[in-house]
Amino acid sequence: MDAREAFSGGVAVITGAGAGIGAGLARRAAHLGMTVVLADIDAAAIAALRDELCQQGAQALDICCDVRDFAAVDDLAKQVRRDVGPVRLLVNNAGVEQFGYLWDTPVANWQRVVDINVSGVFHGVRAFLPMMIDAGTPAWVWNLSSIGGVAVVPLQAPYIMSKHAVLALTECLALEVQHAGHDHIHVQAVLPGAVASNIFESAGGVTDGDVDAAESQRHAMLDIKAAAMDPLAAAEVVFDQAAEGRFYLLTQPEYVGSAMAERADVLRTQRAPALRTAPRFDPAQH
Ligand SMILES: NC(=O)c1ccc[n+]([C@@H]2O[C@H](COP(=O)([O-])OP(=O)(O)OC[C@H]3O[C@@H](n4cnc5c(N)ncnc54)[C@H](O)[C@@H]3O)[C@@H](O)[C@H]2O)c1
């Protein structure tokens, strides 16, 4: 099955659709003939994207929603069901970064990462899945993990932890839909490599302790952004892999795949974590 056959005519709900990967997925979904629901806390960003997509003849609407707030996500699900139609694709994409040593990390910044990156994904599943299961028609759930979901990186511990958590949550969810016999629900984990976005600019840092270490990690990541993949190209790859029925959706299959193989090897050989001399996220290795 190709992406147009799988997704054309369906409804896509994308959290964090106002920028970066979410906006790329929204543009691709619209291009494939989906009705796109853009959900984000950045009202201006999703309103502008809605206008752009509607001007191109697509069906799109923007709904402000903070994924940290379960009641807001539940209202989003009910509003979409009532006013738009059954959801064919739910993308739990909203996510934030955090830089600095773990012992310097402000408690509020830790909480922000957990609330958005981990609880936000659970809230999406909890609010939307029962309706998608009841609808009885083929439907897809994509959760945004990362190459960071199979790597360990210093100075980004809360983020890396959250992406490992999303990967595990998604793998367990895939087992649960099999266990419950919901064959029409396709659960898939998205593992992007470096994709151009605003994530490093909007990342938290530290206010005391080793501020320089935190900011130099932010700058190292911003340097990588210059060579990062275009979000629309990334979205095209993800939609195609999803339609093929893959579970792990990799924006850069070779690059992310080699990180997965390395992780498997570390666990197989039980090697202790060790610093690397070369940067882990080198997009030149695609
Ligand atoms: N860009 C990359 O290289 C990369 C790599 C691997 C994984 N990812 C993952 O992809 C996802 C998207 O990241 P991005 O790089 O496009 O980031 P981005 O910062 O460009 O976009 C994130 C969007 O999420 C929105 N958002 C933030 N908090 C929210 C909340 N509480 N509720 C609703 N929306 C909220 C922001 O307003 C923004 O529009 C994240 O989960 C991220 O971890 C990104």
Tab-separated table of C-alpha atoms and ligand atoms in Angstrom:
chain	number	residue	atom	x	y	z
A	1	MET	CA	0.000	0.000	0.000
A	2	ASP	CA	1.321	3.488	-0.762
A	3	ALA	CA	0.823	6.545	1.421
A	4	ARG	CA	-1.941	8.012	-0.718
A	5	GLU	CA	-3.972	4.778	-0.606
A	6	ALA	CA	-3.519	4.522	3.150
A	7	PHE	CA	-4.167	8.093	4.179
A	8	SER	CA	-6.050	10.044	1.465
A	9	GLY	CA	-9.468	11.226	2.613
A	10	GLY	CA	-8.788	10.567	6.305
A	11	VAL	CA	-8.422	12.926	9.255
A	12	ALA	CA	-4.972	13.574	10.741
A	13	VAL	CA	-4.512	15.135	14.188
A	14	ILE	CA	-0.974	16.393	14.796
A	15	THR	CA	0.200	17.852	18.103
A	16	GLY	CA	3.025	20.367	17.980
A	17	ALA	CA	2.028	21.119	14.373
A	18	GLY	CA	3.114	24.742	14.570
A	19	ALA	CA	6.777	24.175	13.729
A	20	GLY	CA	9.456	21.760	12.608
A	21	ILE	CA	8.591	18.092	12.173
A	22	GLY	CA	4.913	18.540	13.073
A	23	ALA	CA	4.472	21.265	10.447
A	24	GLY	CA	6.247	19.077	7.871
A	25	LEU	CA	3.942	16.139	8.680
A	26	ALA	CA	0.917	18.458	8.408
A	27	ARG	CA	2.003	19.720	4.976
A	28	ARG	CA	2.579	16.159	3.758
A	29	ALA	CA	-0.755	14.965	5.182
A	30	ALA	CA	-2.549	17.801	3.374
A	31	HIS	CA	-0.681	16.968	0.176
A	32	LEU	CA	-1.886	13.357	0.481
A	33	GLY	CA	-5.498	14.560	0.687
A	34	MET	CA	-6.044	14.331	4.430
A	35	THR	CA	-8.077	16.767	6.517
A	36	VAL	CA	-5.503	18.108	8.953
A	37	VAL	CA	-6.151	19.186	12.532
A	38	LEU	CA	-3.260	21.353	13.716
A	39	ALA	CA	-2.918	21.301	17.525
A	40	ASP	CA	-0.335	23.411	19.350
A	41	ILE	CA	0.104	25.954	22.148
A	42	ASP	CA	1.430	28.439	19.563
A	43	ALA	CA	-1.867	29.840	18.252
A	44	ALA	CA	-0.275	32.190	15.713
A	45	ALA	CA	1.876	29.439	14.196
A	46	ILE	CA	-1.012	27.014	13.618
A	47	ALA	CA	-3.310	29.784	12.333
A	48	ALA	CA	-0.669	30.732	9.748
A	49	LEU	CA	-0.199	27.090	8.712
A	50	ARG	CA	-3.974	26.595	8.466
A	51	ASP	CA	-4.181	29.609	6.116
A	52	GLU	CA	-1.301	28.273	4.028
A	53	LEU	CA	-2.880	24.820	3.674
A	54	CYS	CA	-6.402	26.145	3.010
A	55	GLN	CA	-5.073	28.499	0.329
A	56	GLN	CA	-3.656	25.427	-1.388
A	57	GLY	CA	-7.126	23.875	-1.375
A	58	ALA	CA	-6.570	21.539	1.583
A	59	GLN	CA	-8.939	21.040	4.509
A	60	ALA	CA	-7.254	22.218	7.688
A	61	LEU	CA	-8.216	23.611	11.047
A	62	ASP	CA	-6.226	24.850	14.012
A	63	ILE	CA	-7.077	24.073	17.622
A	64	CYS	CA	-5.070	25.414	20.546
A	65	CYS	CA	-4.202	22.562	22.867
A	66	ASP	CA	-1.603	22.094	25.573
A	67	VAL	CA	-0.705	18.389	25.626
A	68	ARG	CA	0.300	18.700	29.301
A	69	ASP	CA	-3.391	19.147	30.155
A	70	PHE	CA	-5.365	15.893	29.813
A	71	ALA	CA	-8.713	17.703	29.867
A	72	ALA	CA	-7.594	19.861	26.922
A	73	VAL	CA	-6.455	16.825	24.915
A	74	ASP	CA	-9.714	15.029	25.725
A	75	ASP	CA	-11.704	18.088	24.566
A	76	LEU	CA	-9.629	18.100	21.370
A	77	ALA	CA	-10.503	14.444	20.728
A	78	LYS	CA	-14.222	15.048	21.340
A	79	GLN	CA	-14.273	18.190	19.182
A	80	VAL	CA	-12.570	16.401	16.297
A	81	ARG	CA	-14.947	13.429	16.534
A	82	ARG	CA	-17.990	15.736	16.632
A	83	ASP	CA	-16.997	18.409	14.086
A	84	VAL	CA	-14.500	16.734	11.754
A	85	GLY	CA	-14.902	12.956	11.773
A	86	PRO	CA	-13.182	9.747	12.816
A	87	VAL	CA	-9.412	10.060	13.184
A	88	ARG	CA	-7.308	7.996	10.795
A	89	LEU	CA	-3.929	9.309	11.981
A	90	LEU	CA	-2.946	10.604	15.425
A	91	VAL	CA	0.572	12.021	15.699
A	92	ASN	CA	1.775	12.608	19.253
A	93	ASN	CA	4.584	14.908	18.173
A	94	ALA	CA	4.837	17.867	20.587
A	95	GLY	CA	8.184	17.757	22.370
A	96	VAL	CA	10.815	19.971	23.980
A	97	GLU	CA	14.565	19.774	24.685
A	98	GLN	CA	16.607	20.492	27.804
A	99	PHE	CA	20.334	21.151	28.105
A	100	GLY	CA	22.651	20.989	31.119
A	101	TYR	CA	23.961	18.585	33.723
A	102	LEU	CA	21.158	16.655	35.397
A	103	TRP	CA	22.262	17.871	38.836
A	104	ASP	CA	21.957	21.520	37.686
A	105	THR	CA	18.540	21.058	36.024
A	106	PRO	CA	15.771	23.226	37.500
A	107	VAL	CA	12.971	21.022	38.807
A	108	ALA	CA	10.458	22.980	36.679
A	109	ASN	CA	12.478	22.211	33.529
A	110	TRP	CA	12.584	18.509	34.371
A	111	GLN	CA	8.831	18.595	34.898
A	112	ARG	CA	8.290	20.428	31.586
A	113	VAL	CA	10.081	17.672	29.668
A	114	VAL	CA	8.226	14.883	31.442
A	115	ASP	CA	4.831	16.607	31.135
A	116	ILE	CA	5.138	17.397	27.424
A	117	ASN	CA	7.309	14.604	26.024
A	118	VAL	CA	6.001	11.679	28.073
A	119	SER	CA	2.633	12.558	29.643
A	120	GLY	CA	1.647	14.433	26.471
A	121	VAL	CA	1.993	11.212	24.479
A	122	PHE	CA	0.012	9.230	27.054
A	123	HIS	CA	-2.710	11.915	27.042
A	124	GLY	CA	-3.031	11.564	23.266
A	125	VAL	CA	-3.321	7.792	23.521
A	126	ARG	CA	-5.807	7.961	26.407
A	127	ALA	CA	-8.038	10.547	24.741
A	128	PHE	CA	-8.042	9.283	21.139
A	129	LEU	CA	-7.415	5.518	21.148
A	130	PRO	CA	-10.780	4.400	22.583
A	131	MET	CA	-12.585	6.295	19.800
A	132	MET	CA	-10.217	4.994	17.126
A	133	ILE	CA	-10.697	1.433	18.401
A	134	ASP	CA	-14.498	1.824	18.465
A	135	ALA	CA	-14.596	3.259	14.933
A	136	GLY	CA	-13.431	-0.140	13.646
A	137	THR	CA	-11.735	1.338	10.558
A	138	PRO	CA	-7.959	1.318	9.893
A	139	ALA	CA	-6.191	3.951	11.966
A	140	TRP	CA	-2.603	4.855	12.781
A	141	VAL	CA	-0.920	6.204	15.924
A	142	TRP	CA	2.572	7.675	15.609
A	143	ASN	CA	4.541	8.643	18.691
A	144	LEU	CA	7.641	10.795	18.312
A	145	SER	CA	10.664	9.164	19.875
A	146	SER	CA	14.062	10.035	18.394
A	147	ILE	CA	17.483	8.731	17.515
A	148	GLY	CA	17.943	9.892	21.130
A	149	GLY	CA	15.547	7.089	22.107
A	150	VAL	CA	18.281	4.562	21.354
A	151	ALA	CA	21.307	6.655	22.351
A	152	VAL	CA	22.784	7.996	25.573
A	153	VAL	CA	24.045	11.590	25.504
A	154	PRO	CA	25.480	13.767	28.279
A	155	LEU	CA	23.967	17.200	28.999
A	156	GLN	CA	20.542	16.178	27.620
A	157	ALA	CA	19.513	13.538	30.179
A	158	PRO	CA	15.849	14.587	30.684
A	159	TYR	CA	15.240	14.690	26.928
A	160	ILE	CA	17.040	11.412	26.208
A	161	MET	CA	15.197	9.745	29.086
A	162	SER	CA	11.877	10.999	27.672
A	163	LYS	CA	12.615	9.623	24.205
A	164	HIS	CA	13.618	6.197	25.610
A	165	ALA	CA	10.315	6.328	27.535
A	166	VAL	CA	8.266	7.140	24.425
A	167	LEU	CA	9.911	4.298	22.528
A	168	ALA	CA	9.133	1.809	25.313
A	169	LEU	CA	5.583	3.159	25.690
A	170	THR	CA	5.023	2.765	21.953
A	171	GLU	CA	6.442	-0.760	21.817
A	172	CYS	CA	4.213	-1.782	24.750
A	173	LEU	CA	1.207	-0.103	23.098
A	174	ALA	CA	1.842	-2.072	19.899
A	175	LEU	CA	1.767	-5.278	21.966
A	176	GLU	CA	-1.396	-4.192	23.743
A	177	VAL	CA	-3.385	-3.585	20.536
A	178	GLN	CA	-2.259	-7.057	19.357
A	179	HIS	CA	-3.167	-8.537	22.734
A	180	ALA	CA	-6.629	-6.951	22.625
A	181	GLY	CA	-7.140	-8.041	19.002
A	182	HIS	CA	-7.500	-4.521	17.556
A	183	ASP	CA	-5.961	-5.419	14.214
A	184	HIS	CA	-7.158	-2.204	12.563
A	185	ILE	CA	-4.961	-0.047	14.831
A	186	HIS	CA	-1.399	0.462	13.569
A	187	VAL	CA	0.985	1.715	16.268
A	188	GLN	CA	4.308	3.074	14.994
A	189	ALA	CA	7.326	4.771	16.558
A	190	VAL	CA	8.907	7.700	14.716
A	191	LEU	CA	12.674	8.014	15.230
A	192	PRO	CA	13.955	11.144	13.503
A	193	GLY	CA	17.618	11.969	13.141
A	194	ALA	CA	18.480	15.654	12.846
A	195	VAL	CA	15.581	17.518	11.201
A	196	ALA	CA	15.464	21.323	10.864
A	197	SER	CA	13.171	22.797	13.549
A	198	ASN	CA	12.979	25.244	16.468
A	199	ILE	CA	13.599	22.636	19.150
A	200	PHE	CA	17.070	23.765	20.239
A	201	GLU	CA	16.089	27.457	20.392
A	202	SER	CA	13.056	26.715	22.575
A	203	ALA	CA	14.967	24.256	24.793
A	204	GLY	CA	15.369	24.828	28.501
A	205	GLY	CA	18.785	25.376	30.018
A	206	VAL	CA	20.107	25.873	33.554
A	207	THR	CA	20.136	29.009	35.681
A	208	ASP	CA	22.846	28.088	38.156
A	209	GLY	CA	25.601	25.502	38.258
A	210	ASP	CA	27.496	24.956	35.008
A	211	VAL	CA	25.615	27.283	32.651
A	212	ASP	CA	28.495	27.239	30.141
A	213	ALA	CA	28.348	23.456	29.746
A	214	ALA	CA	24.604	23.644	29.081
A	215	GLU	CA	24.925	26.442	26.550
A	216	SER	CA	27.862	24.868	24.739
A	217	GLN	CA	25.740	21.706	24.257
A	218	ARG	CA	22.928	23.898	22.891
A	219	HIS	CA	25.394	25.483	20.451
A	220	ALA	CA	26.755	22.103	19.393
A	221	MET	CA	23.208	21.024	18.569
A	222	LEU	CA	22.439	24.298	16.782
A	223	ASP	CA	25.542	23.700	14.620
A	224	ILE	CA	24.114	20.331	13.584
A	225	LYS	CA	20.851	22.027	12.592
A	226	ALA	CA	22.608	23.732	9.660
A	227	ALA	CA	22.968	20.327	7.977
A	228	ALA	CA	19.684	18.857	9.238
A	229	MET	CA	17.035	17.278	7.002
A	230	ASP	CA	14.191	19.361	5.613
A	231	PRO	CA	10.991	18.578	7.597
A	232	LEU	CA	8.870	18.080	4.481
A	233	ALA	CA	11.358	15.554	3.089
A	234	ALA	CA	11.383	13.841	6.501
A	235	ALA	CA	7.580	13.706	6.486
A	236	GLU	CA	7.499	12.104	3.054
A	237	VAL	CA	9.820	9.317	4.245
A	238	VAL	CA	7.749	8.753	7.400
A	239	PHE	CA	4.415	8.535	5.530
A	240	ASP	CA	5.892	6.097	2.985
A	241	GLN	CA	7.382	3.824	5.669
A	242	ALA	CA	4.128	3.899	7.656
A	243	ALA	CA	2.094	2.863	4.624
A	244	GLU	CA	4.558	-0.002	4.021
A	245	GLY	CA	3.651	-1.248	7.502
A	246	ARG	CA	6.994	-0.743	9.229
A	247	PHE	CA	6.976	-0.271	13.014
A	248	TYR	CA	10.106	1.900	13.348
A	249	LEU	CA	9.765	4.943	11.093
A	250	LEU	CA	13.231	6.424	10.499
A	251	THR	CA	13.664	9.789	8.769
A	252	GLN	CA	17.258	8.842	7.870
A	253	PRO	CA	17.181	5.015	7.767
A	254	GLU	CA	20.927	4.417	7.540
A	255	TYR	CA	21.950	6.971	10.142
A	256	VAL	CA	19.248	6.165	12.696
A	257	GLY	CA	19.534	2.454	11.902
A	258	SER	CA	23.236	2.509	12.773
A	259	ALA	CA	22.432	4.113	16.145
A	260	MET	CA	19.879	1.331	16.766
A	261	ALA	CA	22.479	-1.308	15.885
A	262	GLU	CA	25.011	0.361	18.187
A	263	ARG	CA	22.519	0.393	21.055
A	264	ALA	CA	21.746	-3.283	20.508
A	265	ASP	CA	25.484	-4.023	20.539
A	266	VAL	CA	26.076	-2.058	23.752
A	267	LEU	CA	23.353	-4.056	25.499
A	268	ARG	CA	24.497	-7.367	23.997
A	269	THR	CA	28.075	-6.825	25.124
A	270	GLN	CA	27.065	-5.052	28.367
A	271	ARG	CA	29.513	-2.194	27.784
A	272	ALA	CA	29.492	0.647	30.319
A	273	PRO	CA	28.533	4.093	28.987
A	274	ALA	CA	31.621	5.879	27.641
A	275	LEU	CA	32.093	9.337	26.182
A	276	ARG	CA	32.717	9.500	22.456
A	277	THR	CA	35.195	11.727	20.738
A	278	ALA	CA	33.050	12.214	17.618
A	279	PRO	CA	29.592	13.827	17.892
A	280	ARG	CA	26.771	11.287	18.039
A	281	PHE	CA	24.396	13.348	15.963
A	282	ASP	CA	26.509	13.901	12.881
A	283	PRO	CA	24.056	14.385	10.005
A	284	ALA	CA	26.957	13.949	7.580
A	285	GLN	CA	26.743	10.231	8.417
A	286	HIS	CA	23.275	9.847	6.843
B	1	LIG	N1	14.158	18.180	15.144
B	1	LIG	C1	14.856	17.076	15.377
B	1	LIG	O1	16.014	16.945	14.927
B	1	LIG	C2	14.241	15.944	16.155
B	1	LIG	C3	14.962	14.740	16.224
B	1	LIG	C4	14.396	13.672	16.920
B	1	LIG	C5	13.143	13.794	17.489
B	1	LIG	N2	12.462	14.981	17.401
B	1	LIG	C6	11.130	15.060	18.021
B	1	LIG	O2	10.189	15.588	17.100
B	1	LIG	C7	9.158	16.265	17.802
B	1	LIG	C8	8.952	17.635	17.201
B	1	LIG	O3	10.132	18.386	17.435
B	1	LIG	P1	10.631	19.587	16.520
B	1	LIG	O4	12.090	19.415	16.393
B	1	LIG	O5	9.803	19.709	15.317
B	1	LIG	O6	10.394	20.812	17.532
B	1	LIG	P2	9.871	22.315	17.335
B	1	LIG	O7	10.277	23.032	18.573
B	1	LIG	O8	10.285	22.880	16.023
B	1	LIG	O9	8.278	22.131	17.321
B	1	LIG	C9	7.595	21.664	18.450
B	1	LIG	C10	6.185	22.227	18.466
B	1	LIG	O10	5.540	21.737	19.647
B	1	LIG	C11	4.811	22.791	20.219
B	1	LIG	N3	4.608	22.558	21.651
B	1	LIG	C12	5.493	22.737	22.654
B	1	LIG	N4	4.935	22.482	23.839
B	1	LIG	C13	3.648	22.106	23.573
B	1	LIG	C14	2.569	21.713	24.396
B	1	LIG	N5	2.682	21.674	25.722
B	1	LIG	N6	1.392	21.389	23.803
B	1	LIG	C15	1.266	21.450	22.458
B	1	LIG	N7	2.260	21.835	21.628
B	1	LIG	C16	3.434	22.156	22.189
B	1	LIG	C17	5.640	24.022	19.943
B	1	LIG	O11	4.867	25.222	20.064
B	1	LIG	C18	6.141	23.762	18.534
B	1	LIG	O12	5.253	24.283	17.559
B	1	LIG	C19	9.580	16.289	19.265
B	1	LIG	O13	8.908	15.269	19.974
B	1	LIG	C20	11.065	15.996	19.205
B	1	LIG	O14	11.554	15.403	20.364
B	1	LIG	C21	12.987	16.059	16.754
